[in-house]
Coordinates of C-alpha atoms and ligand atoms in Angstrom, one line a residue:
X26 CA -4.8 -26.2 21.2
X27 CA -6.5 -23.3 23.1
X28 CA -9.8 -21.9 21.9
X29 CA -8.9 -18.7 19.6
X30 CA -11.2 -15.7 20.6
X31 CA -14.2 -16.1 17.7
X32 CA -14.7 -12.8 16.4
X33 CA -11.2 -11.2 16.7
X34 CA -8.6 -10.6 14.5
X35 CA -5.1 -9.4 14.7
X36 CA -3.9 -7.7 11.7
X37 CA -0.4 -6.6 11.0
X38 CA 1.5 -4.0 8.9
X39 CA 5.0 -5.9 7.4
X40 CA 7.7 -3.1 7.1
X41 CA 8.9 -1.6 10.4
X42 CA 6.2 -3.3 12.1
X43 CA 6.4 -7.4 11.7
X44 CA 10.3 -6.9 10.0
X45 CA 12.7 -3.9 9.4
X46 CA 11.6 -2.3 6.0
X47 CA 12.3 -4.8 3.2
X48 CA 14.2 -7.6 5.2
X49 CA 13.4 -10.5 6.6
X50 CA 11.3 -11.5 10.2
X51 CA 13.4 -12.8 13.1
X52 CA 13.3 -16.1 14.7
X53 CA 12.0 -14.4 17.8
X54 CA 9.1 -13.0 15.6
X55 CA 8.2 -15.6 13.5
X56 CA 8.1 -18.0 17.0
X57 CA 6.1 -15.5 18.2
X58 CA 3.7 -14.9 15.7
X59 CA 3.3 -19.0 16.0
X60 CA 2.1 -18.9 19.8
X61 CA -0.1 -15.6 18.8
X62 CA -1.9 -17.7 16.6
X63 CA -3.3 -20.1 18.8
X64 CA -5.1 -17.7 20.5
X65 CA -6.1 -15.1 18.1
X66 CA -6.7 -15.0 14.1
X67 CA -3.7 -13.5 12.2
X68 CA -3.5 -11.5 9.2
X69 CA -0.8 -9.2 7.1
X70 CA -1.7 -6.5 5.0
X71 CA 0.7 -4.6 2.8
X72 CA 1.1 -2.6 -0.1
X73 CA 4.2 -4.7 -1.6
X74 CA 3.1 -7.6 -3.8
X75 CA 2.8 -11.7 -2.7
X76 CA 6.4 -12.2 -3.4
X77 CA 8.2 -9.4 -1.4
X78 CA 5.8 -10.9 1.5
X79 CA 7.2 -14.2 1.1
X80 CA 10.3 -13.0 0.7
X81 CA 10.2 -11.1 4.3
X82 CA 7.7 -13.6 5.9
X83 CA 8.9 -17.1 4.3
X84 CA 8.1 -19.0 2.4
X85 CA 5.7 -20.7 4.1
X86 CA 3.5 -17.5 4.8
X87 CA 0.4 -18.6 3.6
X88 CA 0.0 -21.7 6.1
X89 CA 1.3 -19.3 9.1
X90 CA -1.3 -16.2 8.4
X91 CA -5.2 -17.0 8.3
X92 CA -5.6 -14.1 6.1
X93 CA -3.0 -12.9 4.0
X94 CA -3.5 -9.2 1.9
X95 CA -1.0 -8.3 -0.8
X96 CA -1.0 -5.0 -2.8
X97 CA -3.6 -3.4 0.0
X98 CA -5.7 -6.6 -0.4
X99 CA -6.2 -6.1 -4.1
X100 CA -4.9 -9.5 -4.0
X101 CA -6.7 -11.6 -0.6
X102 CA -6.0 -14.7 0.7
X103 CA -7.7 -17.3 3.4
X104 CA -6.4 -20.3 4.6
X105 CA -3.8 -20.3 1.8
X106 CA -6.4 -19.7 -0.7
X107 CA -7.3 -16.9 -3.4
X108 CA -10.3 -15.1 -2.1
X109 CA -10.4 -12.2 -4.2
X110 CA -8.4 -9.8 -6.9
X111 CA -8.7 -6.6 -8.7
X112 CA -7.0 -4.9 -10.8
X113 CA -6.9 -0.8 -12.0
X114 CA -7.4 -2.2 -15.3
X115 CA -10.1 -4.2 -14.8
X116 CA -12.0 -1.7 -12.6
X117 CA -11.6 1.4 -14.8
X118 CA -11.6 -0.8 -18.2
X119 CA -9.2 0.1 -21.4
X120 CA -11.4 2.9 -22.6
X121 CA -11.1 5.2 -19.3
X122 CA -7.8 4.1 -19.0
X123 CA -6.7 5.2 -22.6
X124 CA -8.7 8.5 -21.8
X125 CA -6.5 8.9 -18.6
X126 CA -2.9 7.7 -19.9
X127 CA -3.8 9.9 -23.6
X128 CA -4.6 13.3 -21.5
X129 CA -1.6 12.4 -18.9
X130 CA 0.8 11.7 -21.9
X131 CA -0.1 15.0 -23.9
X132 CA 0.4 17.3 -20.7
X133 CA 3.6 15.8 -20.1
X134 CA 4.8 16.2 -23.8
X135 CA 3.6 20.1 -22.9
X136 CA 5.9 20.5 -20.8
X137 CA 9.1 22.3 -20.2
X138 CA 11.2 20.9 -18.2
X139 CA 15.0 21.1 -18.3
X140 CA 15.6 17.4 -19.1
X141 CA 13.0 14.4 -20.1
X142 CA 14.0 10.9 -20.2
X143 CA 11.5 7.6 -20.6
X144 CA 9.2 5.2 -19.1
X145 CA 6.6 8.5 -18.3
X146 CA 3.5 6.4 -17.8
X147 CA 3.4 2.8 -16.0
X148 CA 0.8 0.6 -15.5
X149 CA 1.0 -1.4 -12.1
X150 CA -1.8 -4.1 -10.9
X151 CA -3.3 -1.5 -8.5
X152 CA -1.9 2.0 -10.0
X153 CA -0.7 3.8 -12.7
X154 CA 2.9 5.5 -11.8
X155 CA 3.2 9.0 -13.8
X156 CA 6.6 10.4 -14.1
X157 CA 7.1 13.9 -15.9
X158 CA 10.9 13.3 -16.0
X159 CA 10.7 9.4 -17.1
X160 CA 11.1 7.1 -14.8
X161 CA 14.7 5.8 -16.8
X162 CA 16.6 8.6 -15.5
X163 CA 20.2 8.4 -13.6
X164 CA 20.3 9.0 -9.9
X165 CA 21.7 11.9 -10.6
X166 CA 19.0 13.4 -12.6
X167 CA 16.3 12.3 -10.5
X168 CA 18.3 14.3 -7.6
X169 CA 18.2 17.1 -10.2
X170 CA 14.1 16.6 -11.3
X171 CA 13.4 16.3 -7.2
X172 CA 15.2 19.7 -6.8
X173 CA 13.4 21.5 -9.5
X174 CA 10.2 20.1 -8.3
X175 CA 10.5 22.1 -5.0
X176 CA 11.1 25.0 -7.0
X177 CA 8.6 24.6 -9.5
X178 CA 5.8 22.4 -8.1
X179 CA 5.8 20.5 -11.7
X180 CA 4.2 17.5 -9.8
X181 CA 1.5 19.7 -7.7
X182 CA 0.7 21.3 -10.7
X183 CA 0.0 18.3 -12.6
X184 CA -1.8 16.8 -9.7
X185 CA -4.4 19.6 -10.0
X186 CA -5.3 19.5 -13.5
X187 CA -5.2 15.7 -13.4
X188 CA -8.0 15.8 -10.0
X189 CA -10.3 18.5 -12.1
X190 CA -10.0 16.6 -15.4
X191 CA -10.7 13.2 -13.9
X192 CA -13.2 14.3 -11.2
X193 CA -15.4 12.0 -12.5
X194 CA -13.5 8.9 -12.1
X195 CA -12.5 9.5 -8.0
X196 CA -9.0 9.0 -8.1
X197 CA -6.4 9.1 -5.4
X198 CA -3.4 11.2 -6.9
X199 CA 0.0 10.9 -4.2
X200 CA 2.9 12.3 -4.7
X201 CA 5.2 10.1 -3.1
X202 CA 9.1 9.6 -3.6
X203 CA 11.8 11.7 -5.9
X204 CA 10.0 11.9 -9.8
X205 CA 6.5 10.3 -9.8
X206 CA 3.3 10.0 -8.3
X207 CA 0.9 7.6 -7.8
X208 CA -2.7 7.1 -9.0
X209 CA -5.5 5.0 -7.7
X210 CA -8.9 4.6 -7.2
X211 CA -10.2 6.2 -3.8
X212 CA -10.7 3.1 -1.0
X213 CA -7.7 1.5 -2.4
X214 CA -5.6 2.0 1.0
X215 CA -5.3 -0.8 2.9
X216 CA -8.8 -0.4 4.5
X217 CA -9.6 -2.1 1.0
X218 CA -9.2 -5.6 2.8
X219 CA -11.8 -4.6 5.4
X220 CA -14.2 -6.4 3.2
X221 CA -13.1 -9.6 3.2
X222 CA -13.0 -9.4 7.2
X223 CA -16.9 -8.9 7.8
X224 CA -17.1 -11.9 10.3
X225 CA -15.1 -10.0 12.6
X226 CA -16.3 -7.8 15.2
X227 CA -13.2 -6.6 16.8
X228 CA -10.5 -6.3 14.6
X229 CA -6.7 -5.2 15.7
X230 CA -4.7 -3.0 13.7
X231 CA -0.9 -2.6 14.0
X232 CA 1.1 -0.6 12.1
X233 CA 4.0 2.1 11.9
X234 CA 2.8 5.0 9.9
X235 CA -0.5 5.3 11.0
X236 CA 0.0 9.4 11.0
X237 CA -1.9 11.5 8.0
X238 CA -0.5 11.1 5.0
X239 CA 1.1 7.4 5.9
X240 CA 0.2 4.3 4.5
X241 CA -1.5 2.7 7.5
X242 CA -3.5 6.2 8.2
X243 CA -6.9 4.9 7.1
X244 CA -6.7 1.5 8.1
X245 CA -6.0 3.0 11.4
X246 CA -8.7 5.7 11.5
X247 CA -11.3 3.5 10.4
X248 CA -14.2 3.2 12.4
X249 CA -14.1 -0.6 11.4
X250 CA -10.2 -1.3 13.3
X251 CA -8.9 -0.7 16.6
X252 CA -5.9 0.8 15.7
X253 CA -2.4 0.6 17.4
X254 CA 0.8 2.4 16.5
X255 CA 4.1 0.4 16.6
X256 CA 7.0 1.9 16.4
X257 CA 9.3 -1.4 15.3
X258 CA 8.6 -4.9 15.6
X259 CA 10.4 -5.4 19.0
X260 CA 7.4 -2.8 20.1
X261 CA 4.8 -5.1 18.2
X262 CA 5.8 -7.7 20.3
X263 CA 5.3 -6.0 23.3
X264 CA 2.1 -4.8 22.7
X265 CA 0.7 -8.0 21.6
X266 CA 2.0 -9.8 24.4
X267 CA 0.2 -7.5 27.0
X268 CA -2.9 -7.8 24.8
X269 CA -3.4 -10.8 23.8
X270 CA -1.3 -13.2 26.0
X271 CA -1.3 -11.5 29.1
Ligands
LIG317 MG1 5.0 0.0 7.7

């Protein structure tokens, strides 16, 4: 086996940049991703959780990836082994928690919106998701809610009392898909895995949506990676090829 470059690290994005969004690699990648691991250390980092990884990757992910990152890295693993978790509950604990989910819950009830539904709060491992529809609507009506939206920035509006209440707690607030938005603590991007990855000096970065306001924006920008933007895996391939087994 060759000598793998000590201090170097390739790190890879899954959707759209080792797979197509939510299916499964290739032969041709996962062969690949074999010989690039007798040269360089490997590692995956996305926001979906261990089994939608496995699912994509195989599996027999963790015995094919030195480092594996779920959920951003909230979750780490190395070598096949747990390294590390966190949680949102465990890092704000139930009493700032119940503080943010009480406030969020009376606004919403405040409200007038033409239709409400359920589900308006949820608690994830990493985030809370807050809905001011429900997140139990139809299609249909979450068409409708992401129509009014435009017109009435209900979600904007909620994002900027939320930031002023909860200043204190430096939360990320993103407003991302049809009826909710997202709320975590700032850092927990994927450059959250960074820390597990101090014994590297030079550490490669691939990913699709490395742009400002994508998910692989900070990871990419960070003074830590060198970053690289893919723009499918076929690309990812090419790149690494001329980079690391030319
Ligand atoms: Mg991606």
């Amino acid at each position: 086996m060759a000598v793998r470059k000590p201090g170097l690290i390739a790190l890879f994005d899954l959707d759209d940049t080792l797979t197509a969004p939510r299916k499964a690699a290739t032969p041709s990648m996962l062969e690949f991703i074999k010989e690039l691991r007798k040269v360089v250390t490997i590692g995956v980092v996305s926001g979906s959780d261990l089994s939608k990884i496995s699912g994509q990757l195989g599996k027999t992910v963790m015995n094919d990836y030195d480092y594996v990152f779920s959920e951003n890295g909230l979750v780490a693993h190395k070598d096949g082994k747990l390294i590390g978790t966190q949680s949102l509950k465990s890092f704000l604990g139930d009493e700032k928690l119940k503080e943010f989910i009480n406030f969020t819950l009376h606004y919403i009830a405040d409200l007038d919106i033409p239709i409400k539904r359920g589900t308006f709060i949820e608690l994830r491992s990493g985030m809370l998701n807050v809905s001011p529809i429900g997140r139990n609507c139809s299609q249909e009506e979450r068409d409708e809610f992401e129509k009014y939206d435009k017109v009435h920035n209900i979600r904007s509006k909620m994002v900027s009392v939320l930031r002023e209440k909860f200043a204190h707690l430096n939360l990320t607030f993103s407003i991302g898909g049809q009826i909710s938005l997202d709320v975590f603590p700032q850092g927990w991007d994927k450059t959250y895995c960074l820390r597990y990855l101090d014994e590297f000096s030079e550490i490669h970065f691939f990913g699709d949506k490395t742009y400002k306001g994508g998910n692989d924006h900070e990871i990419y920008e960070s003074e830590r990676t060198v970053g690289h933007t893919v723009t499918s895996p076929d690309d990812t391939l090419k790149q690494c090829k001329a980079l690391f087994l030319a």
